[in-house]
Amino acid sequence: MNANLTSALDSRLLALADDELILAHRDSEWTGHAPMIEEDIALANIAQDELGHATLWYAILCDLRKQPDEHTDQLVYFRDAADWRNAQLLELPIGDWAFTMLRQFLFDQFEWVLLPALTKSSHTAVTQAAAKVLREEIYHTRHSTAWVRRLGQGTAESHRRMQTALDVQWPLANQLFVPMLGDEALVAAGIWPDMAPLQQQWLAKVGEMLAECGLIAPASAATRVSRASHTEHLTALLADMQSVARLDPQADW
Amino acid sequence: MTQATDITPKLAEFEARIGRGEKIEPGDWMPDDYRKQLIRMISQHAHSEIVGMLPEGNYITRAPSLRRKMVLIAKVQDEGGHGQYLYHAAETLGISRDEMEQALLAGKAKYSSIFNYPTLNWADIGMIGWLVDGAAIKNQTMLAHCSYGPYSRAMVRICAEETFHQRQGKEMIVKYAQGTPNQRQMAQDALNRWWWPVLMMFGPHDSDSPNSEVLRRWGVKTQSNDTVRQLFLDEVVPELMAIGLQIPDPQLHFDAENKHWKHGPIDWAHFWQVVKGNGPMNKERLAARNQAHDNGAWVRDAVTAYASRK
């Protein structure tokens, strides 16, 4: 693989791993505070899965950088906000249960179109990881789809809360598909899929569910900012997440 | 009168079954007091698991490596699972989960006082795993032999998972006690704060334990509070000393004649203060449970409304 391709794949892997990690972090905040014990358990499970997926993508990234696996903890605990590549959608605070479930649904649907394409990647490590992640995503998709239906069609209040969440999240969801430097070369080499047609598939799938629930996607302009751009919430999230590790950077935890 | 002559042979048969080591099952005849005591114990145990998610959950966002983060989420999730499982076990005695949850939220039900202490540094997570779960395992191993079938089976299953919890906690503390000066200081600080509350987990001394006599006769508690506390002490004292941590009890000593570790006096006045709701975190723990419940009300309403239309 030439230097341009390596650098482009590095960016894509980092973005995907960061997405999974930040979402796992937010979901895990519900543990002990969910609306019912069954959901404490379910969401803790999903958080562990997403954390596991993040670890898989970071591991491929470590290989690509010829770094040992411990490099992953360095990336997570000693990297400042400006160097993270997760979408802003995922770093927003958890909000209410509608906000968390809608975000999970939008991201699950993103993975649901991305992962099958990644299973056809010419890069073997990516193909294998995508197949593994896809098997677990079946359950996530089922869980978040069921919740969007229940809340979208439950009571007037649950519907209102879903619409409020959608108004905030819809423009930001576009950032999941925003192009990154070197994408064309990755697509040409069959390593990473073209994100534009995936976004059309995603819009169709998500649109069906919104229609079923009578939820209306706002007309406000979609976020076109790059994945290097963040909200102030990421800084706060990282300050908390990295606080113990940075107390003693030499320590093995 | 007819009722009394009716019940006495039943009670005799009930006690004879327990004497033979048989398990009592949900549909079986049992004295009202047995049912009441078990509902009290199992629901308190379930509440302890649910409230117990909070002190450790406090550090999920700050776990200092991805491996620790993963293990901690899984551990707190297990506690939720134990709570759910124990509520089911209590339901077999004719009380609903909703009634039990309402009693907790209203501050009428008790749960283990150990969860009314704060988690102040990351090593607390290891110390809770090692000592708090270790103490719980000692109690639960005893309860796995209890006469009520569903509780006994729940304890067998829960103990198996708690053993993993204890192992990961001990692994952390052993590592930190031998780690950097910061880590050693964290581990010592955690031990200083958790030691006495952990010893109190086994309950009052046998001479001051009002429920113990009848619970022993009916095979609910098969060992006394002091016996289980001694088992725990003899296990952990040498292990803590071996890794160079100082146990915060100047009177702690080895009784060579009886071959047991003996602790200094326990501050029972403090213990009863915490039981009565005046511990450092009682109000916050209940407030957190109430907040989760209140914030979830509209969610549960939506679930019911949606289900009723399908």
Coordinates of C-alpha atoms in Angstrom, one line a residue:
Chain A
M1 CA 0.0 0.0 0.0
N2 CA 1.5 3.4 -0.9
A3 CA 1.8 6.3 1.5
N4 CA -1.3 8.1 0.2
L5 CA -3.5 5.0 0.6
T6 CA -2.1 4.3 4.0
S7 CA -2.8 7.8 5.2
A8 CA -6.3 7.8 3.8
L9 CA -7.1 4.4 5.4
D10 CA -5.6 5.7 8.7
S11 CA -8.1 8.6 8.6
R12 CA -11.1 6.4 7.9
L13 CA -10.2 3.8 10.6
L14 CA -9.6 6.5 13.2
A15 CA -13.0 8.2 12.3
L16 CA -14.9 4.9 12.6
A17 CA -13.1 3.8 15.9
D18 CA -13.7 7.3 17.4
D19 CA -17.4 7.1 16.5
E20 CA -17.8 3.8 18.2
L21 CA -15.8 4.8 21.2
I22 CA -17.6 8.1 21.9
L23 CA -21.0 6.5 21.4
A24 CA -20.0 3.6 23.8
H25 CA -18.9 6.2 26.3
R26 CA -22.2 8.1 26.1
D27 CA -24.4 5.0 26.2
S28 CA -22.5 3.7 29.3
E29 CA -23.5 6.8 31.2
W30 CA -27.0 5.3 31.5
T31 CA -25.8 2.3 33.5
G32 CA -27.8 2.6 36.8
H33 CA -30.0 5.4 35.5
A34 CA -32.1 3.9 32.8
P35 CA -36.0 4.0 32.8
M36 CA -36.2 0.3 33.8
I37 CA -33.7 -2.4 34.9
E38 CA -34.0 -4.2 31.6
E39 CA -32.7 -1.2 29.8
D40 CA -29.8 -0.6 32.3
I41 CA -28.8 -4.1 31.2
A42 CA -29.5 -3.8 27.5
L43 CA -27.7 -0.4 27.1
A44 CA -24.7 -1.6 29.1
N45 CA -24.5 -4.5 26.7
I46 CA -24.7 -2.3 23.7
A47 CA -22.0 0.0 25.2
Q48 CA -19.7 -3.0 25.7
D49 CA -20.3 -4.1 22.1
E50 CA -19.5 -0.6 20.7
L51 CA -16.4 -0.4 22.9
G52 CA -15.4 -3.8 21.5
H53 CA -15.9 -2.6 18.0
A54 CA -13.9 0.5 18.7
T55 CA -11.1 -1.7 20.0
L56 CA -11.2 -3.8 16.8
W57 CA -10.9 -0.7 14.5
Y58 CA -8.2 0.8 16.7
A59 CA -6.3 -2.5 16.5
I60 CA -6.3 -2.4 12.7
L61 CA -5.1 1.2 12.9
C62 CA -2.2 0.1 15.3
D63 CA -1.2 -2.5 12.7
L64 CA -1.3 0.0 10.0
R65 CA 0.9 2.4 12.0
K66 CA 3.2 -0.5 13.0
Q67 CA 2.5 0.2 16.7
P68 CA 1.7 -2.3 19.4
D69 CA -1.9 -2.6 20.7
E70 CA -1.1 -0.5 23.7
H71 CA -1.1 2.4 21.3
T72 CA -4.9 2.3 21.5
D73 CA -4.9 3.4 25.1
Q74 CA -2.5 6.2 24.2
L75 CA -4.9 7.3 21.4
V76 CA -7.9 7.2 23.8
Y77 CA -6.4 8.7 26.9
F78 CA -3.7 11.1 25.7
R79 CA -5.2 12.7 22.6
D80 CA -6.8 16.2 22.8
A81 CA -10.2 17.1 21.3
A82 CA -8.8 18.7 18.1
D83 CA -7.3 15.3 17.1
W84 CA -10.5 13.3 17.5
R85 CA -12.5 12.4 14.3
N86 CA -15.8 11.3 15.7
A87 CA -19.0 12.9 14.4
Q88 CA -20.5 15.6 16.6
L89 CA -23.8 13.7 16.8
L90 CA -22.1 11.1 19.0
E91 CA -20.4 13.5 21.4
L92 CA -23.6 15.4 22.5
P93 CA -24.7 14.7 26.1
I94 CA -27.1 11.8 26.5
G95 CA -30.2 14.0 26.9
D96 CA -33.4 12.1 27.6
W97 CA -34.2 8.5 26.6
A98 CA -35.7 9.7 23.3
F99 CA -32.5 11.5 22.4
T100 CA -30.3 8.5 23.3
M101 CA -32.5 6.0 21.4
L102 CA -32.8 8.2 18.3
R103 CA -29.1 8.8 18.1
Q104 CA -28.5 5.0 18.5
F105 CA -31.0 4.3 15.7
L106 CA -29.4 6.8 13.3
F107 CA -25.9 5.4 14.0
D108 CA -27.0 1.8 13.9
Q109 CA -28.6 2.5 10.5
F110 CA -25.3 4.2 9.4
E111 CA -23.4 1.0 10.3
W112 CA -26.1 -1.1 8.7
V113 CA -25.3 0.4 5.3
L114 CA -21.5 0.8 5.9
L115 CA -20.6 -2.6 7.3
P116 CA -21.9 -4.8 4.4
A117 CA -19.9 -2.6 2.0
L118 CA -16.8 -3.0 4.3
T119 CA -17.2 -6.8 4.2
K120 CA -16.3 -6.5 0.5
S121 CA -13.1 -4.4 1.2
S122 CA -9.9 -5.5 -0.5
H123 CA -8.1 -5.0 2.8
T124 CA -8.5 -8.3 4.6
A125 CA -8.3 -7.0 8.2
V126 CA -11.2 -4.6 7.4
T127 CA -13.3 -7.3 5.8
Q128 CA -12.9 -9.6 8.8
A129 CA -13.7 -6.9 11.4
A130 CA -16.7 -5.7 9.4
A131 CA -18.2 -9.3 9.3
K132 CA -17.7 -9.6 13.1
V133 CA -19.2 -6.3 13.9
L134 CA -22.1 -6.8 11.5
R135 CA -23.2 -10.0 13.4
E136 CA -23.6 -7.9 16.6
E137 CA -25.2 -4.9 14.9
I138 CA -28.2 -7.1 14.1
Y139 CA -29.2 -6.9 17.8
H140 CA -28.5 -3.2 18.1
T141 CA -30.6 -2.4 15.1
R142 CA -33.4 -4.5 16.4
H143 CA -33.2 -2.8 19.8
S144 CA -33.0 0.8 18.6
T145 CA -35.7 0.2 15.8
A146 CA -38.1 -1.1 18.4
W147 CA -37.5 1.9 20.6
V148 CA -38.0 4.4 17.8
R149 CA -41.3 2.7 17.0
R150 CA -42.5 2.7 20.7
L151 CA -41.5 6.3 21.4
G152 CA -42.5 7.6 18.0
Q153 CA -45.9 6.0 18.2
G154 CA -46.4 5.7 21.9
T155 CA -47.9 8.8 23.6
A156 CA -48.1 12.5 22.5
E157 CA -45.3 13.2 24.9
S158 CA -43.0 10.5 23.7
H159 CA -43.7 11.6 20.1
R160 CA -42.9 15.2 21.0
R161 CA -39.7 14.3 22.6
M162 CA -38.6 12.2 19.6
Q163 CA -39.4 15.2 17.3
T164 CA -37.3 17.5 19.5
A165 CA -34.4 15.0 19.4
L166 CA -34.7 14.7 15.6
D167 CA -34.7 18.5 15.1
V168 CA -31.3 18.6 16.9
Q169 CA -29.8 15.4 15.4
W170 CA -30.9 15.4 11.8
P171 CA -28.6 18.2 10.5
L172 CA -25.6 16.7 12.4
A173 CA -26.2 13.1 11.1
N174 CA -24.9 14.3 7.7
Q175 CA -21.4 14.6 9.2
L176 CA -21.3 10.8 9.4
F177 CA -21.0 10.8 5.5
V178 CA -18.8 13.8 5.0
P179 CA -15.9 13.1 2.6
M180 CA -12.4 12.7 4.0
L181 CA -9.0 13.4 2.4
G182 CA -8.0 10.5 0.2
D183 CA -11.4 8.9 -0.2
E184 CA -11.2 8.7 -4.0
A185 CA -8.0 6.6 -3.8
L186 CA -9.5 4.3 -1.2
V187 CA -12.6 3.8 -3.4
A188 CA -10.5 3.2 -6.5
A189 CA -8.5 0.5 -4.6
G190 CA -11.6 -1.1 -3.3
I191 CA -10.6 -0.6 0.3
W192 CA -13.4 1.7 1.5
P193 CA -16.8 2.3 -0.2
D194 CA -18.0 5.5 -1.7
M195 CA -20.0 7.2 1.1
A196 CA -22.4 9.2 -1.3
P197 CA -24.5 6.2 -2.4
L198 CA -24.4 4.8 1.2
Q199 CA -26.0 8.1 2.3
Q200 CA -28.8 7.6 -0.2
Q201 CA -29.4 4.1 1.2
W202 CA -29.4 5.4 4.7
L203 CA -31.8 8.2 3.9
A204 CA -34.2 5.7 2.4
K205 CA -34.1 3.4 5.4
V206 CA -34.3 6.1 8.0
G207 CA -36.9 8.0 6.0
E208 CA -39.2 4.9 6.0
M209 CA -39.1 4.7 9.8
L210 CA -39.6 8.5 10.3
A211 CA -42.7 8.3 8.0
E212 CA -44.1 5.3 9.9
C213 CA -43.8 7.3 13.2
G214 CA -45.0 10.6 11.7
L215 CA -41.7 12.3 12.5
I216 CA -40.7 15.1 10.3
A217 CA -37.0 15.7 9.2
P218 CA -36.3 19.4 9.7
A219 CA -35.5 21.4 6.6
S220 CA -32.5 23.1 8.2
A221 CA -29.2 22.9 6.4
A222 CA -27.2 19.8 6.9
T223 CA -23.8 20.1 8.7
R224 CA -21.1 20.1 6.1
V225 CA -18.2 20.6 8.5
S226 CA -15.3 18.1 8.5
R227 CA -14.9 15.5 11.1
A228 CA -12.1 17.6 12.7
S229 CA -14.7 20.0 13.9
H230 CA -16.3 19.5 17.4
T231 CA -18.7 20.9 19.8
E232 CA -17.7 22.1 23.3
H233 CA -19.1 18.8 24.7
L234 CA -16.2 16.8 23.4
T235 CA -13.7 18.7 25.5
A236 CA -15.8 18.1 28.6
L237 CA -16.2 14.4 27.8
L238 CA -12.5 13.9 27.3
A239 CA -11.6 15.9 30.5
D240 CA -13.7 13.4 32.4
M241 CA -12.7 10.3 30.5
Q242 CA -9.0 10.9 30.6
S243 CA -8.8 12.3 34.2
V244 CA -7.6 9.2 36.0
A245 CA -5.2 8.0 33.3
R246 CA -3.6 11.5 33.2
L247 CA -3.2 11.6 37.0
D248 CA -0.2 9.3 36.4
P249 CA 0.8 8.9 32.8
Q250 CA 3.7 6.5 33.7
A251 CA 1.4 4.1 35.5
D252 CA 0.1 0.9 34.2
W253 CA -3.6 0.7 35.1
Chain B
M1 CA -59.5 -23.3 67.1
T2 CA -60.0 -25.5 64.1
Q3 CA -57.4 -23.3 62.4
A4 CA -54.8 -23.7 65.1
T5 CA -55.1 -27.5 65.1
D6 CA -54.9 -27.4 61.3
I7 CA -51.7 -25.3 61.2
T8 CA -49.7 -27.0 64.0
P9 CA -49.1 -30.3 62.1
K10 CA -48.3 -28.3 59.0
L11 CA -45.7 -26.3 60.9
A12 CA -44.3 -29.5 62.4
E13 CA -44.1 -31.0 58.9
F14 CA -42.5 -27.8 57.5
E15 CA -39.8 -27.9 60.2
A16 CA -39.2 -31.6 59.7
R17 CA -38.7 -30.9 56.0
I18 CA -36.1 -28.3 56.8
G19 CA -34.5 -30.7 59.3
R20 CA -34.1 -33.2 56.5
G21 CA -32.4 -30.6 54.4
E22 CA -35.2 -30.3 51.8
K23 CA -35.8 -27.1 49.9
I24 CA -39.1 -25.2 50.4
E25 CA -40.6 -24.3 47.0
P26 CA -43.0 -21.4 46.0
G27 CA -46.2 -23.5 46.1
D28 CA -45.4 -25.2 49.4
W29 CA -47.0 -24.4 52.7
M30 CA -44.9 -22.1 54.9
P31 CA -45.4 -20.1 58.1
D32 CA -46.3 -16.4 57.5
D33 CA -43.2 -15.3 59.3
Y34 CA -41.0 -17.4 57.1
R35 CA -42.6 -15.7 54.0
K36 CA -42.2 -12.3 55.6
Q37 CA -38.6 -12.7 56.6
L38 CA -37.7 -14.0 53.2
I39 CA -39.5 -11.2 51.4
R40 CA -37.6 -8.8 53.6
M41 CA -34.2 -10.4 53.0
I42 CA -34.5 -11.1 49.3
S43 CA -36.0 -7.6 48.5
Q44 CA -33.3 -5.9 50.5
H45 CA -30.7 -8.0 48.7
A46 CA -32.3 -7.0 45.3
H47 CA -32.3 -3.3 46.3
S48 CA -28.7 -3.6 47.4
E49 CA -27.8 -4.8 43.9
I50 CA -29.7 -1.9 42.2
V51 CA -28.4 0.8 44.5
G52 CA -25.0 -0.9 44.4
M53 CA -24.8 0.1 40.7
L54 CA -24.4 3.7 41.6
P55 CA -21.0 4.0 43.5
E56 CA -19.2 1.9 40.9
G57 CA -21.2 3.4 38.0
N58 CA -19.7 6.7 39.1
Y59 CA -16.4 5.7 37.7
I60 CA -17.5 4.1 34.4
T61 CA -16.8 7.3 32.4
R62 CA -13.3 7.6 34.0
A63 CA -11.9 4.0 33.9
P64 CA -8.3 4.6 32.9
S65 CA -7.9 2.0 30.2
L66 CA -10.3 0.5 27.7
R67 CA -10.0 -2.9 29.3
R68 CA -10.9 -1.5 32.8
K69 CA -13.8 0.4 31.2
M70 CA -15.1 -2.8 29.5
V71 CA -14.8 -4.8 32.7
L72 CA -16.5 -2.1 34.9
I73 CA -19.5 -1.7 32.6
A74 CA -19.9 -5.5 32.5
K75 CA -19.6 -5.7 36.3
V76 CA -22.2 -3.0 37.0
Q77 CA -24.4 -4.6 34.3
D78 CA -24.2 -7.9 36.2
E79 CA -25.4 -6.1 39.4
G80 CA -28.5 -4.9 37.5
G81 CA -29.0 -8.5 36.4
H82 CA -28.7 -9.8 39.9
G83 CA -31.2 -7.2 41.1
Q84 CA -33.7 -8.3 38.4
Y85 CA -33.2 -12.0 39.2
L86 CA -33.6 -11.4 42.9
Y87 CA -36.8 -9.4 42.4
H88 CA -38.1 -12.4 40.5
A89 CA -37.1 -14.7 43.4
A90 CA -39.0 -12.5 45.9
E91 CA -42.1 -12.4 43.5
T92 CA -42.4 -16.1 44.0
L93 CA -43.4 -15.3 47.6
G94 CA -46.4 -13.2 46.5
I95 CA -45.1 -9.6 46.3
S96 CA -44.8 -7.6 43.1
R97 CA -41.6 -6.0 41.8
D98 CA -43.6 -2.7 41.6
E99 CA -44.4 -2.9 45.3
M100 CA -40.8 -3.6 46.2
E101 CA -39.5 -0.8 44.0
Q102 CA -42.0 1.7 45.5
A103 CA -40.8 0.7 49.0
L104 CA -37.2 1.5 48.0
L105 CA -38.1 4.8 46.3
A106 CA -40.1 5.9 49.3
G107 CA -37.2 5.2 51.6
K108 CA -39.1 2.5 53.5
A109 CA -37.0 -0.5 52.4
K110 CA -33.5 -1.1 53.5
Y111 CA -30.4 -2.0 51.4
S112 CA -26.9 -2.8 52.3
S113 CA -25.3 0.3 54.1
I114 CA -22.1 -0.2 52.3
F115 CA -23.5 1.6 49.3
N116 CA -24.1 4.7 51.3
Y117 CA -20.4 5.5 51.1
P118 CA -18.9 7.6 48.3
T119 CA -16.3 6.4 45.7
L120 CA -13.6 9.0 45.9
N121 CA -10.7 7.6 43.9
W122 CA -10.2 5.0 41.1
A123 CA -8.8 2.4 43.5
D124 CA -12.1 2.4 45.3
I125 CA -13.4 0.4 42.4
G126 CA -10.8 -2.3 43.0
M127 CA -11.3 -2.2 46.8
I128 CA -15.1 -2.6 46.3
G129 CA -14.5 -5.6 44.0
W130 CA -12.1 -7.2 46.4
L131 CA -13.5 -6.5 49.9
V132 CA -17.2 -5.6 49.4
D133 CA -17.8 -8.3 46.8
G134 CA -15.6 -10.6 48.9
A135 CA -17.7 -10.0 52.0
A136 CA -20.9 -10.4 49.9
I137 CA -19.6 -13.8 48.6
K138 CA -19.1 -15.0 52.2
N139 CA -22.7 -14.1 53.0
Q140 CA -24.1 -15.5 49.8
T141 CA -22.2 -18.7 50.0
M142 CA -23.9 -19.2 53.3
L143 CA -27.3 -18.2 51.8
A144 CA -26.8 -20.7 48.9
H145 CA -27.5 -23.4 51.5
C146 CA -30.7 -21.7 52.7
S147 CA -34.0 -23.6 52.8
Y148 CA -35.9 -21.6 50.3
G149 CA -35.3 -23.1 46.8
P150 CA -35.5 -19.9 44.6
Y151 CA -33.3 -17.9 46.9
S152 CA -30.8 -20.7 47.3
R153 CA -30.5 -21.2 43.5
A154 CA -30.2 -17.4 42.9
M155 CA -27.3 -17.4 45.3
V156 CA -25.5 -20.2 43.5
R157 CA -25.7 -18.3 40.3
I158 CA -24.9 -14.9 41.7
C159 CA -21.9 -16.2 43.6
A160 CA -20.4 -17.6 40.4
E161 CA -20.4 -14.1 38.9
E162 CA -19.4 -12.3 42.1
T163 CA -16.3 -14.5 42.1
F164 CA -15.2 -12.8 38.9
H165 CA -15.9 -9.4 40.4
Q166 CA -13.8 -10.1 43.4
R167 CA -11.0 -11.5 41.3
Q168 CA -10.8 -8.4 39.1
G169 CA -10.9 -6.1 42.1
K170 CA -8.1 -8.0 43.9
E171 CA -6.0 -8.0 40.7
M172 CA -6.3 -4.2 40.6
I173 CA -5.4 -3.6 44.2
V174 CA -2.5 -6.0 44.1
K175 CA -1.2 -4.2 41.0
Y176 CA -1.6 -0.7 42.4
A177 CA -0.1 -1.7 45.8
Q178 CA 3.0 -2.6 43.8
G179 CA 2.7 0.2 41.3
T180 CA 3.7 3.9 41.2
P181 CA 3.7 6.0 44.4
N182 CA 0.4 7.5 43.3
Q183 CA -1.2 4.2 42.8
R184 CA 0.0 2.9 46.2
Q185 CA -1.3 6.0 47.8
M186 CA -4.7 5.5 46.1
A187 CA -4.9 1.9 47.2
Q188 CA -4.1 2.7 50.8
D189 CA -6.6 5.6 50.9
A190 CA -9.3 3.3 49.5
L191 CA -8.5 0.7 52.2
N192 CA -8.6 3.3 55.0
R193 CA -12.0 4.4 54.0
W194 CA -13.6 0.9 53.1
W195 CA -12.2 -1.3 55.9
W196 CA -14.6 -0.6 58.7
P197 CA -17.7 -0.3 56.6
V198 CA -16.9 -3.7 55.1
L199 CA -16.5 -5.3 58.5
M200 CA -20.0 -3.9 59.3
M201 CA -21.5 -5.6 56.3
F202 CA -21.8 -8.9 58.2
G203 CA -24.3 -7.2 60.6
P204 CA -24.3 -6.7 64.3
H205 CA -22.6 -9.1 66.7
D206 CA -24.6 -12.3 67.3
S207 CA -25.6 -11.1 70.8
D208 CA -27.3 -8.0 69.2
S209 CA -28.8 -9.6 66.1
P210 CA -32.6 -9.7 66.6
N211 CA -33.6 -11.7 63.5
S212 CA -31.0 -14.4 63.8
E213 CA -32.6 -17.0 66.0
V214 CA -35.7 -17.8 64.0
L215 CA -33.8 -17.5 60.7
R216 CA -31.4 -20.1 61.8
R217 CA -34.2 -22.5 63.0
W218 CA -35.8 -22.3 59.6
G219 CA -32.6 -22.8 57.7
V220 CA -32.5 -19.3 56.2
K221 CA -29.3 -18.2 57.9
T222 CA -27.1 -21.3 58.4
Q223 CA -24.2 -19.4 60.0
S224 CA -24.1 -16.5 62.5
N225 CA -22.9 -12.9 61.6
D226 CA -19.8 -13.2 63.7
T227 CA -18.9 -16.6 62.2
V228 CA -19.0 -15.3 58.7
R229 CA -17.2 -12.1 59.6
Q230 CA -14.4 -14.3 61.1
L231 CA -14.1 -16.3 57.9
F232 CA -13.7 -13.1 55.9
L233 CA -11.1 -11.6 58.3
D234 CA -9.0 -14.7 58.3
E235 CA -8.9 -14.7 54.5
V236 CA -8.2 -11.1 53.7
V237 CA -6.0 -9.9 56.5
P238 CA -2.9 -11.9 55.5
E239 CA -3.5 -11.1 51.8
L240 CA -3.7 -7.3 52.5
M241 CA -0.6 -7.5 54.6
A242 CA 1.3 -9.5 52.0
I243 CA 1.0 -6.6 49.5
G244 CA 2.2 -4.1 52.0
L245 CA -1.1 -2.2 52.8
Q246 CA -1.7 -1.0 56.3
I247 CA -5.1 -2.1 57.8
P248 CA -6.5 0.8 59.7
D249 CA -7.0 -1.0 63.0
P250 CA -4.3 -0.6 65.6
Q251 CA -5.8 -3.4 67.7
L252 CA -5.9 -6.0 64.9
H253 CA -3.8 -9.0 66.0
F254 CA -3.5 -12.7 65.4
D255 CA -4.8 -14.9 68.3
A256 CA -2.2 -17.7 68.2
E257 CA -4.3 -19.9 70.5
N258 CA -7.4 -19.9 68.4
K259 CA -5.6 -19.3 65.2
H260 CA -7.8 -16.4 64.2
W261 CA -7.4 -12.7 63.4
K262 CA -9.1 -10.5 65.9
H263 CA -10.3 -7.0 65.0
G264 CA -10.6 -4.0 67.4
P265 CA -14.0 -2.6 68.5
I266 CA -16.5 -1.8 65.7
D267 CA -18.2 1.6 65.9
W268 CA -21.8 0.3 66.0
A269 CA -23.2 3.8 66.8
H270 CA -21.9 4.8 63.4
F271 CA -23.4 1.7 61.8
W272 CA -26.9 2.4 63.1
Q273 CA -26.7 6.0 62.0
V274 CA -26.0 4.8 58.5
V275 CA -28.8 2.2 58.7
K276 CA -31.2 4.9 59.8
G277 CA -30.5 7.0 56.8
N278 CA -27.8 9.3 58.1
G279 CA -24.8 7.9 56.2
P280 CA -22.7 10.1 53.9
M281 CA -24.6 9.1 50.7
N282 CA -28.1 7.8 51.8
K283 CA -29.9 10.8 50.5
E284 CA -28.0 11.0 47.2
R285 CA -28.5 7.3 46.5
L286 CA -32.2 7.5 47.0
A287 CA -32.4 10.7 45.0
A288 CA -30.6 9.1 42.1
R289 CA -32.9 6.1 42.1
N290 CA -36.0 8.4 42.3
Q291 CA -34.6 10.6 39.5
A292 CA -34.1 7.6 37.2
H293 CA -37.6 6.4 38.1
D294 CA -39.3 9.8 37.6
N295 CA -37.3 10.5 34.3
G296 CA -38.4 7.1 33.1
A297 CA -42.1 7.6 33.8
W298 CA -43.0 8.9 30.3
V299 CA -40.9 6.2 28.7
R300 CA -42.9 3.4 30.6
D301 CA -46.1 5.2 29.7
A302 CA -45.1 5.2 26.0
V303 CA -44.3 1.5 26.1
T304 CA -47.7 0.7 27.7
A305 CA -49.6 2.9 25.2
Y306 CA -47.7 1.4 22.2
A307 CA -48.2 -2.2 23.4
S308 CA -51.9 -1.7 24.0
R309 CA -52.5 -0.6 20.4
K310 CA -50.5 -3.5 18.8

